[in-house]
mmCIF file of C-alpha atoms and ligand atoms in Angstrom:
data_model
loop_
_atom_site.group_PDB
_atom_site.id
_atom_site.type_symbol
_atom_site.label_atom_id
_atom_site.label_comp_id
_atom_site.label_asym_id
_atom_site.label_seq_id
_atom_site.Cartn_x
_atom_site.Cartn_y
_atom_site.Cartn_z
ATOM 1 C CA MET A 1 21.762 25.122 -24.729
ATOM 2 C CA ILE A 2 21.543 21.360 -24.533
ATOM 3 C CA LEU A 3 18.515 20.058 -26.159
ATOM 4 C CA ASN A 4 16.602 17.109 -24.837
ATOM 5 C CA GLU A 5 18.593 16.764 -21.738
ATOM 6 C CA LYS A 6 17.489 13.812 -19.661
ATOM 7 C CA PRO A 7 16.009 14.665 -16.167
ATOM 8 C CA LYS A 8 18.403 13.880 -13.388
ATOM 9 C CA VAL A 9 17.063 11.398 -10.666
ATOM 10 C CA CYS A 10 18.526 10.027 -7.585
ATOM 11 C CA ILE A 11 17.970 6.502 -6.728
ATOM 12 C CA ALA A 12 18.251 5.754 -2.921
ATOM 13 C CA LEU A 13 16.747 2.253 -3.285
ATOM 14 C CA THR A 14 18.351 -1.081 -4.032
ATOM 15 C CA LEU A 15 17.092 -1.958 -7.545
ATOM 16 C CA GLU A 16 17.433 -4.852 -9.916
ATOM 17 C CA ASP A 17 19.362 -4.258 -13.054
ATOM 18 C CA ASP A 18 16.330 -4.309 -15.336
ATOM 19 C CA LEU A 19 14.558 -1.626 -13.287
ATOM 20 C CA LYS A 20 17.647 0.485 -13.148
ATOM 21 C CA ALA A 21 17.958 0.133 -16.964
ATOM 22 C CA GLN A 22 14.352 1.267 -17.397
ATOM 23 C CA ILE A 23 15.179 4.532 -15.577
ATOM 24 C CA SER A 24 18.532 5.020 -17.137
ATOM 25 C CA ALA A 25 17.047 4.758 -20.486
ATOM 26 C CA VAL A 26 15.241 8.132 -19.989
ATOM 27 C CA CYS A 27 16.899 9.634 -17.056
ATOM 28 C CA ASP A 28 20.455 10.733 -15.866
ATOM 29 C CA VAL A 29 20.771 8.552 -12.775
ATOM 30 C CA ARG A 30 22.596 9.156 -9.633
ATOM 31 C CA VAL A 31 22.711 6.277 -7.198
ATOM 32 C CA ALA A 32 22.724 7.100 -3.497
ATOM 33 C CA ASP A 33 23.889 4.567 -0.761
ATOM 34 C CA VAL A 34 20.669 3.325 0.757
ATOM 35 C CA ARG A 35 22.257 2.889 4.068
ATOM 36 C CA ALA A 36 24.044 6.357 4.316
ATOM 37 C CA PRO A 37 22.712 8.849 6.629
ATOM 38 C CA GLN A 38 20.118 11.241 5.267
ATOM 39 C CA THR A 39 22.777 14.072 5.291
ATOM 40 C CA GLU A 40 24.660 12.233 2.460
ATOM 41 C CA LEU A 41 21.405 12.017 0.415
ATOM 42 C CA VAL A 42 20.679 15.726 0.889
ATOM 43 C CA GLU A 43 23.984 16.479 -0.566
ATOM 44 C CA ALA A 44 23.200 14.358 -3.704
ATOM 45 C CA ILE A 45 19.742 16.011 -4.714
ATOM 46 C CA TYR A 46 20.546 19.708 -5.444
ATOM 47 C CA ASP A 47 19.906 19.268 -9.098
ATOM 48 C CA VAL A 48 17.522 16.256 -9.339
ATOM 49 C CA GLU A 49 13.982 16.170 -10.607
ATOM 50 C CA GLY A 50 13.055 12.851 -9.335
ATOM 51 C CA ILE A 51 13.975 10.817 -6.193
ATOM 52 C CA LEU A 52 13.211 7.154 -5.759
ATOM 53 C CA GLY A 53 13.436 6.111 -2.105
ATOM 54 C CA THR A 54 12.113 4.450 0.934
ATOM 55 C CA PRO A 55 10.415 5.488 4.107
ATOM 56 C CA ARG A 56 13.888 6.063 5.518
ATOM 57 C CA ILE A 57 13.845 9.315 3.668
ATOM 58 C CA ARG A 58 12.304 11.983 6.177
ATOM 59 C CA ALA A 59 11.151 14.656 3.691
ATOM 60 C CA ASP A 60 10.428 17.899 5.505
ATOM 61 C CA SER A 61 10.942 21.454 4.331
ATOM 62 C CA LYS A 62 14.706 21.482 4.875
ATOM 63 C CA PHE A 63 14.880 18.462 2.668
ATOM 64 C CA PHE A 64 12.759 19.984 -0.024
ATOM 65 C CA ASP A 65 15.040 23.143 0.242
ATOM 66 C CA ALA A 66 18.047 20.900 -0.682
ATOM 67 C CA ALA A 67 16.238 19.811 -3.940
ATOM 68 C CA PRO A 68 14.845 22.906 -5.507
ATOM 69 C CA LYS A 69 14.234 21.249 -8.874
ATOM 70 C CA LEU A 70 12.357 18.290 -7.520
ATOM 71 C CA ARG A 71 9.138 17.277 -9.340
ATOM 72 C CA VAL A 72 8.502 13.819 -8.009
ATOM 73 C CA LEU A 73 9.379 11.915 -4.807
ATOM 74 C CA SER A 74 8.432 8.263 -5.253
ATOM 75 C CA THR A 75 8.651 6.151 -2.137
ATOM 76 C CA CYS A 76 8.791 2.365 -2.329
ATOM 77 C CA SER A 77 6.200 1.831 0.577
ATOM 78 C CA VAL A 78 2.543 2.330 1.118
ATOM 79 C CA GLY A 79 3.004 4.464 4.133
ATOM 80 C CA PHE A 80 4.306 8.025 3.372
ATOM 81 C CA ASP A 81 4.212 9.329 7.007
ATOM 82 C CA PRO A 82 7.827 10.492 6.966
ATOM 83 C CA ILE A 83 7.015 12.927 4.044
ATOM 84 C CA ASP A 84 5.599 16.269 4.686
ATOM 85 C CA VAL A 85 2.969 16.163 1.867
ATOM 86 C CA PRO A 86 1.477 19.480 2.270
ATOM 87 C CA GLU A 87 4.902 20.922 1.946
ATOM 88 C CA ALA A 88 5.569 18.912 -1.129
ATOM 89 C CA THR A 89 2.347 20.076 -2.618
ATOM 90 C CA ARG A 90 3.052 23.742 -1.857
ATOM 91 C CA ARG A 91 6.373 23.164 -3.717
ATOM 92 C CA GLY A 92 4.675 21.386 -6.784
ATOM 93 C CA VAL A 93 6.371 17.934 -5.844
ATOM 94 C CA VAL A 94 4.267 14.989 -6.745
ATOM 95 C CA VAL A 95 4.558 12.335 -4.007
ATOM 96 C CA CYS A 96 3.883 8.784 -4.901
ATOM 97 C CA HIS A 97 3.586 5.472 -2.978
ATOM 98 C CA THR A 98 2.883 1.831 -3.517
ATOM 99 C CA PRO A 99 -0.497 0.835 -2.316
ATOM 100 C CA GLY A 100 -2.467 -2.457 -3.200
ATOM 101 C CA VAL A 101 0.454 -4.491 -4.268
ATOM 102 C CA LEU A 102 1.385 -5.360 -0.617
ATOM 103 C CA ASN A 103 -2.176 -6.161 0.816
ATOM 104 C CA ALA A 104 -1.953 -9.802 0.676
ATOM 105 C CA ALA A 105 1.763 -9.914 2.090
ATOM 106 C CA VAL A 106 0.625 -7.736 5.135
ATOM 107 C CA ALA A 107 -2.640 -9.675 5.560
ATOM 108 C CA ASN A 108 -0.763 -12.851 5.718
ATOM 109 C CA LEU A 109 1.605 -11.655 8.125
ATOM 110 C CA THR A 110 -1.286 -10.592 10.395
ATOM 111 C CA LEU A 111 -2.804 -14.007 10.084
ATOM 112 C CA SER A 112 0.371 -15.654 10.968
ATOM 113 C CA MET A 113 0.459 -13.404 14.069
ATOM 114 C CA ILE A 114 -3.063 -14.413 15.117
ATOM 115 C CA PHE A 115 -1.943 -18.216 14.743
ATOM 116 C CA ALA A 116 1.244 -17.777 16.580
ATOM 117 C CA LEU A 117 -0.369 -15.890 19.518
ATOM 118 C CA ALA A 118 -3.550 -18.129 19.837
ATOM 119 C CA LEU A 119 -1.615 -21.326 19.426
ATOM 120 C CA LYS A 120 1.516 -20.415 21.331
ATOM 121 C CA LEU A 121 3.593 -21.529 18.341
ATOM 122 C CA PHE A 122 6.780 -19.825 19.201
ATOM 123 C CA GLU A 123 6.773 -21.103 22.969
ATOM 124 C CA ASN A 124 6.011 -24.728 21.790
ATOM 125 C CA GLU A 125 8.694 -24.501 19.080
ATOM 126 C CA SER A 126 11.262 -23.263 21.530
ATOM 127 C CA TYR A 127 10.120 -25.885 24.201
ATOM 128 C CA ALA A 128 10.956 -28.555 21.497
ATOM 129 C CA ARG A 129 14.144 -26.988 20.193
ATOM 130 C CA SER A 130 15.623 -26.335 23.564
ATOM 131 C CA GLY A 131 15.189 -29.816 24.699
ATOM 132 C CA GLY A 132 12.382 -29.186 27.127
ATOM 133 C CA TRP A 133 10.188 -31.691 25.518
ATOM 134 C CA ALA A 134 12.873 -34.320 25.491
ATOM 135 C CA ARG A 135 13.560 -33.595 29.130
ATOM 136 C CA ARG A 136 9.896 -34.083 29.860
ATOM 137 C CA GLU A 137 9.724 -30.578 31.317
ATOM 138 C CA LYS A 138 6.361 -28.836 31.925
ATOM 139 C CA PRO A 139 5.153 -27.744 28.381
ATOM 140 C CA PRO A 140 3.780 -24.304 27.652
ATOM 141 C CA GLY A 141 0.081 -24.053 28.540
ATOM 142 C CA LEU A 142 -2.738 -24.660 26.008
ATOM 143 C CA GLY A 143 -3.397 -22.346 23.081
ATOM 144 C CA ARG A 144 -6.765 -21.039 22.251
ATOM 145 C CA ASP A 145 -9.175 -21.652 19.365
ATOM 146 C CA ILE A 146 -9.470 -19.004 16.674
ATOM 147 C CA GLN A 147 -12.844 -19.932 15.286
ATOM 148 C CA GLY A 148 -15.755 -18.156 17.175
ATOM 149 C CA LYS A 149 -13.353 -15.438 18.455
ATOM 150 C CA THR A 150 -13.733 -11.702 17.541
ATOM 151 C CA LEU A 151 -11.247 -9.669 15.487
ATOM 152 C CA GLY A 152 -11.528 -5.928 15.771
ATOM 153 C CA VAL A 153 -9.930 -4.219 12.828
ATOM 154 C CA ILE A 154 -8.915 -0.490 13.182
ATOM 155 C CA GLY A 155 -8.703 0.913 9.740
ATOM 156 C CA PHE A 156 -10.951 -0.637 7.276
ATOM 157 C CA GLY A 157 -8.927 0.273 4.194
ATOM 158 C CA ARG A 158 -7.366 -2.030 1.571
ATOM 159 C CA ILE A 159 -5.304 -4.130 4.184
ATOM 160 C CA GLY A 160 -7.826 -4.141 6.890
ATOM 161 C CA GLN A 161 -10.402 -5.386 4.463
ATOM 162 C CA GLU A 162 -8.151 -8.212 3.209
ATOM 163 C CA VAL A 163 -7.487 -9.315 6.790
ATOM 164 C CA THR A 164 -11.206 -9.355 7.574
ATOM 165 C CA ARG A 165 -11.758 -11.591 4.443
ATOM 166 C CA ARG A 166 -9.218 -14.081 5.643
ATOM 167 C CA VAL A 167 -10.199 -14.326 9.165
ATOM 168 C CA GLN A 168 -13.838 -14.640 8.345
ATOM 169 C CA ALA A 169 -12.851 -17.815 6.283
ATOM 170 C CA LEU A 170 -11.513 -19.209 9.597
ATOM 171 C CA GLY A 171 -14.889 -18.672 11.332
ATOM 172 C CA MET A 172 -13.948 -15.588 13.324
ATOM 173 C CA ARG A 173 -16.388 -12.771 13.817
ATOM 174 C CA THR A 174 -15.191 -9.304 12.623
ATOM 175 C CA LEU A 175 -15.674 -5.715 13.659
ATOM 176 C CA TRP A 176 -14.167 -2.594 12.116
ATOM 177 C CA SER A 177 -13.493 1.063 13.251
ATOM 178 C CA ASP A 178 -12.486 3.866 11.037
ATOM 179 C CA VAL A 179 -12.765 7.720 10.559
ATOM 180 C CA PHE A 180 -15.543 7.044 8.162
ATOM 181 C CA ASP A 181 -19.080 5.632 9.027
ATOM 182 C CA HIS A 182 -19.960 3.771 5.893
ATOM 183 C CA PRO A 183 -17.990 0.749 4.741
ATOM 184 C CA PRO A 184 -15.958 1.359 1.596
ATOM 185 C CA GLU A 185 -17.356 -0.073 -1.719
ATOM 186 C CA GLY A 186 -16.435 -3.629 -2.217
ATOM 187 C CA ALA A 187 -15.625 -4.262 1.615
ATOM 188 C CA PRO A 188 -16.640 -7.581 3.101
ATOM 189 C CA GLU A 189 -19.635 -7.624 5.310
ATOM 190 C CA SER A 190 -18.436 -6.802 8.899
ATOM 191 C CA GLU A 191 -19.937 -4.769 11.694
ATOM 192 C CA SER A 192 -18.737 -1.288 12.527
ATOM 193 C CA ARG A 193 -18.189 0.039 16.042
ATOM 194 C CA PRO A 194 -16.851 3.088 17.611
ATOM 195 C CA LEU A 195 -13.192 2.532 18.750
ATOM 196 C CA ASP A 196 -14.105 2.039 22.383
ATOM 197 C CA ALA A 197 -16.722 -0.573 21.707
ATOM 198 C CA LEU A 198 -14.439 -2.459 19.294
ATOM 199 C CA LEU A 199 -11.706 -2.539 22.053
ATOM 200 C CA ALA A 200 -14.128 -3.803 24.557
ATOM 201 C CA GLU A 201 -15.529 -6.552 22.316
ATOM 202 C CA SER A 202 -12.581 -7.975 20.609
ATOM 203 C CA ASP A 203 -10.226 -10.995 21.446
ATOM 204 C CA PHE A 204 -7.621 -9.766 18.882
ATOM 205 C CA VAL A 205 -7.274 -6.138 17.925
ATOM 206 C CA SER A 206 -5.319 -5.379 14.619
ATOM 207 C CA LEU A 207 -4.052 -1.874 13.554
ATOM 208 C CA HIS A 208 -4.349 -1.116 9.814
ATOM 209 C CA THR A 209 -4.585 2.641 9.813
ATOM 210 C CA ASN A 210 -2.196 5.324 8.492
ATOM 211 C CA LEU A 211 0.050 7.152 10.804
ATOM 212 C CA GLY A 212 -0.763 10.997 11.025
ATOM 213 C CA PRO A 213 -1.110 13.757 13.664
ATOM 214 C CA SER A 214 -4.591 12.414 14.410
ATOM 215 C CA SER A 215 -3.679 8.710 14.827
ATOM 216 C CA HIS A 216 -0.406 9.182 16.702
ATOM 217 C CA HIS A 217 -0.772 7.228 19.980
ATOM 218 C CA MET A 218 -4.477 6.270 19.308
ATOM 219 C CA ILE A 219 -3.769 3.275 21.350
ATOM 220 C CA GLY A 220 -2.550 4.527 24.780
ATOM 221 C CA ALA A 221 -3.207 3.507 28.453
ATOM 222 C CA ALA A 222 -6.929 4.314 28.306
ATOM 223 C CA GLU A 223 -7.488 2.350 25.082
ATOM 224 C CA LEU A 224 -5.389 -0.591 26.547
ATOM 225 C CA ASN A 225 -7.543 -0.482 29.601
ATOM 226 C CA ARG A 226 -10.594 -1.004 27.564
ATOM 227 C CA MET A 227 -9.388 -4.176 25.963
ATOM 228 C CA LYS A 228 -10.460 -7.600 27.447
ATOM 229 C CA PRO A 229 -7.784 -8.912 29.842
ATOM 230 C CA GLY A 230 -7.292 -12.023 27.590
ATOM 231 C CA ALA A 231 -6.978 -9.960 24.331
ATOM 232 C CA PHE A 232 -4.151 -9.596 22.021
ATOM 233 C CA LEU A 233 -2.992 -6.437 20.219
ATOM 234 C CA ILE A 234 -1.394 -6.765 16.701
ATOM 235 C CA ASN A 235 0.378 -3.958 14.898
ATOM 236 C CA THR A 236 1.656 -4.391 11.365
ATOM 237 C CA ALA A 237 0.986 -0.703 10.503
ATOM 238 C CA ARG A 238 3.082 1.926 12.154
ATOM 239 C CA GLY A 239 4.751 1.849 15.609
ATOM 240 C CA PRO A 240 3.799 5.372 16.806
ATOM 241 C CA LEU A 241 -0.050 4.368 16.450
ATOM 242 C CA VAL A 242 0.745 2.842 19.921
ATOM 243 C CA ASP A 243 2.040 4.551 23.081
ATOM 244 C CA GLN A 244 4.727 1.906 23.349
ATOM 245 C CA LYS A 245 5.458 2.649 27.108
ATOM 246 C CA ALA A 246 1.727 2.290 27.931
ATOM 247 C CA LEU A 247 1.820 -1.071 25.967
ATOM 248 C CA SER A 248 4.847 -2.439 27.728
ATOM 249 C CA ARG A 249 3.181 -1.696 31.085
ATOM 250 C CA ALA A 250 -0.145 -3.392 29.952
ATOM 251 C CA LEU A 251 1.988 -6.452 28.843
ATOM 252 C CA GLU A 252 4.067 -6.525 32.058
ATOM 253 C CA THR A 253 1.167 -6.402 34.376
ATOM 254 C CA GLY A 254 -0.856 -8.881 32.349
ATOM 255 C CA GLN A 255 -3.540 -6.340 31.538
ATOM 256 C CA ILE A 256 -3.698 -7.811 28.015
ATOM 257 C CA ALA A 257 -2.604 -11.210 27.192
ATOM 258 C CA GLY A 258 0.095 -10.309 24.457
ATOM 259 C CA ALA A 259 1.033 -8.502 21.373
ATOM 260 C CA ALA A 260 2.508 -9.162 18.037
ATOM 261 C CA LEU A 261 4.427 -6.254 16.641
ATOM 262 C CA ASP A 262 5.993 -5.771 13.294
ATOM 263 C CA VAL A 263 6.643 -2.063 13.820
ATOM 264 C CA LEU A 264 7.798 -0.049 16.832
ATOM 265 C CA GLU A 265 8.039 3.465 17.898
ATOM 266 C CA SER A 266 11.683 3.668 17.078
ATOM 267 C CA GLU A 267 13.082 1.316 14.348
ATOM 268 C CA PRO A 268 15.393 -0.479 14.984
ATOM 269 C CA PRO A 269 14.726 -0.405 18.637
ATOM 270 C CA ASP A 270 17.067 0.794 21.223
ATOM 271 C CA PRO A 271 19.050 -2.270 22.392
ATOM 272 C CA GLU A 272 17.754 -1.513 25.909
ATOM 273 C CA ASP A 273 14.106 -1.516 24.831
ATOM 274 C CA SER A 274 12.715 -4.488 26.749
ATOM 275 C CA ILE A 275 9.423 -4.638 24.750
ATOM 276 C CA VAL A 276 11.007 -7.036 22.167
ATOM 277 C CA ARG A 277 12.006 -9.450 25.149
ATOM 278 C CA LEU A 278 8.830 -9.518 26.995
ATOM 279 C CA PRO A 279 7.493 -13.191 27.185
ATOM 280 C CA ASN A 280 4.055 -12.314 25.950
ATOM 281 C CA VAL A 281 5.431 -10.286 22.910
ATOM 282 C CA ILE A 282 6.291 -11.656 19.627
ATOM 283 C CA CYS A 283 8.381 -8.898 17.613
ATOM 284 C CA PHE A 284 9.455 -8.965 13.951
ATOM 285 C CA PRO A 285 11.732 -6.420 12.145
ATOM 286 C CA HIS A 286 9.128 -4.741 10.002
ATOM 287 C CA ILE A 287 8.704 -7.540 7.556
ATOM 288 C CA GLY A 288 5.046 -6.946 6.486
ATOM 289 C CA SER A 289 5.823 -6.505 2.789
ATOM 290 C CA ALA A 290 9.053 -8.531 2.810
ATOM 291 C CA THR A 291 8.481 -11.334 0.236
ATOM 292 C CA GLU A 292 10.425 -11.519 -2.879
ATOM 293 C CA GLU A 293 7.287 -11.063 -5.104
ATOM 294 C CA THR A 294 5.652 -8.204 -3.053
ATOM 295 C CA ARG A 295 8.812 -6.138 -2.763
ATOM 296 C CA ARG A 296 9.479 -6.600 -6.591
ATOM 297 C CA ALA A 297 5.962 -5.519 -7.371
ATOM 298 C CA MET A 298 6.479 -2.484 -5.079
ATOM 299 C CA ARG A 299 9.702 -1.514 -6.723
ATOM 300 C CA GLU A 300 8.044 -1.968 -10.167
ATOM 301 C CA LEU A 301 5.186 0.525 -9.107
ATOM 302 C CA ALA A 302 7.521 2.918 -7.532
ATOM 303 C CA VAL A 303 9.605 3.141 -10.744
ATOM 304 C CA GLN A 304 6.319 3.522 -12.926
ATOM 305 C CA ASN A 305 5.323 6.299 -10.593
ATOM 306 C CA LEU A 306 8.716 8.227 -10.971
ATOM 307 C CA LEU A 307 8.827 7.703 -14.736
ATOM 308 C CA ASP A 308 5.223 8.654 -15.302
ATOM 309 C CA VAL A 309 5.429 11.954 -13.437
ATOM 310 C CA LEU A 310 8.720 12.822 -15.281
ATOM 311 C CA ALA A 311 7.162 12.265 -18.577
ATOM 312 C CA GLY A 312 4.226 14.521 -17.627
ATOM 313 C CA LYS A 313 1.839 11.548 -17.237
ATOM 314 C CA LEU A 314 -0.530 10.730 -14.370
ATOM 315 C CA PRO A 315 1.205 8.045 -12.255
ATOM 316 C CA PRO A 316 -0.646 4.949 -11.147
ATOM 317 C CA ALA A 317 -0.338 5.948 -7.384
ATOM 318 C CA PRO A 318 0.034 9.710 -6.469
ATOM 319 C CA VAL A 319 -0.524 10.814 -2.968
ATOM 320 C CA ASN A 320 -1.294 14.482 -3.892
ATOM 321 C CA PRO A 321 -2.537 14.222 -7.557
ATOM 322 C CA GLU A 322 -3.776 17.866 -7.147
ATOM 323 C CA VAL A 323 -0.228 18.863 -8.114
ATOM 324 C CA LEU A 324 -0.579 17.507 -11.465
ATOM 325 C CA ALA A 325 -4.041 18.996 -12.144
HETATM 326 C C1 LIG B 1 5.007 0.224 3.866
HETATM 327 O O1 LIG B 1 4.966 -0.020 2.675
HETATM 328 O O2 LIG B 1 4.636 1.381 4.248
HETATM 329 C C2 LIG B 1 5.772 -0.744 4.714
HETATM 330 O O3 LIG B 1 5.385 -0.576 6.014
HETATM 331 C C3 LIG B 1 7.190 -0.552 4.594
HETATM 332 O O4 LIG B 1 7.557 0.707 5.151
#
């Protein structure tokens, strides 16, 4: 029998050398191609106790069947919607994620979207760049002030609160709606509203909630219909929170003024999907946490989560800590 055998782990995430070395010091590491299809990853996990990955990994019961020795699945993301957490819990697998360290990055992107939509930044930039200004063509119409407008935040967790603080500093009024009635401890002062009332009162509606069975398509045709005709929808959370077909219709008919989307129902989108090309939509390729510093902090936290569980310690960010109890 081999004594003190290092636990085997599979890394399906691009990692800096120092973080890789931290893992290799205590684990037997197998590196999986992060771009490869999941079928390849599934073949590489039959004997591993830990997996470090991204939301590209769809962990359902078949995935867990392929990794019978698994003790920890550490995802380098705050969202863990592609992971069947109850199934992981049943199998004694600790799921960990990376909350907190990306709050500011996502809040800043949300603010950038508010500015871009309200001030028509992209239309004006392309008017200048394409020579429209030089040719004295008709400029894009005027933008709108941000101060005095109302932002409705759906999901008053860490990121929703961070966005609220920032827009209040810009003179915006804020509302929030969530599954809970009382504001979380430490949350900024903001008025709570049932979802329908928030949609009807807001000039900007921003989504900051988790994706799960109860929030899937929480914004559909009926909800879009409740929004003000001049309102904007912002989604930096998860694409399937919004019924994208209904949103496309609402944007095409001018039922709402516009949308800023960092996430879509299918990522990357189908090349035929026109939502990314609508004139009143600005769309980004899921860059909410995509700054050097934030991504590094996420990777550090994900590695810490992995190593702590393997060492029998409580990790900093478990999703299902009951497995360790
Ligand atoms: C997250 O951390 O959940 C980001 O959306 C990346 O998936």
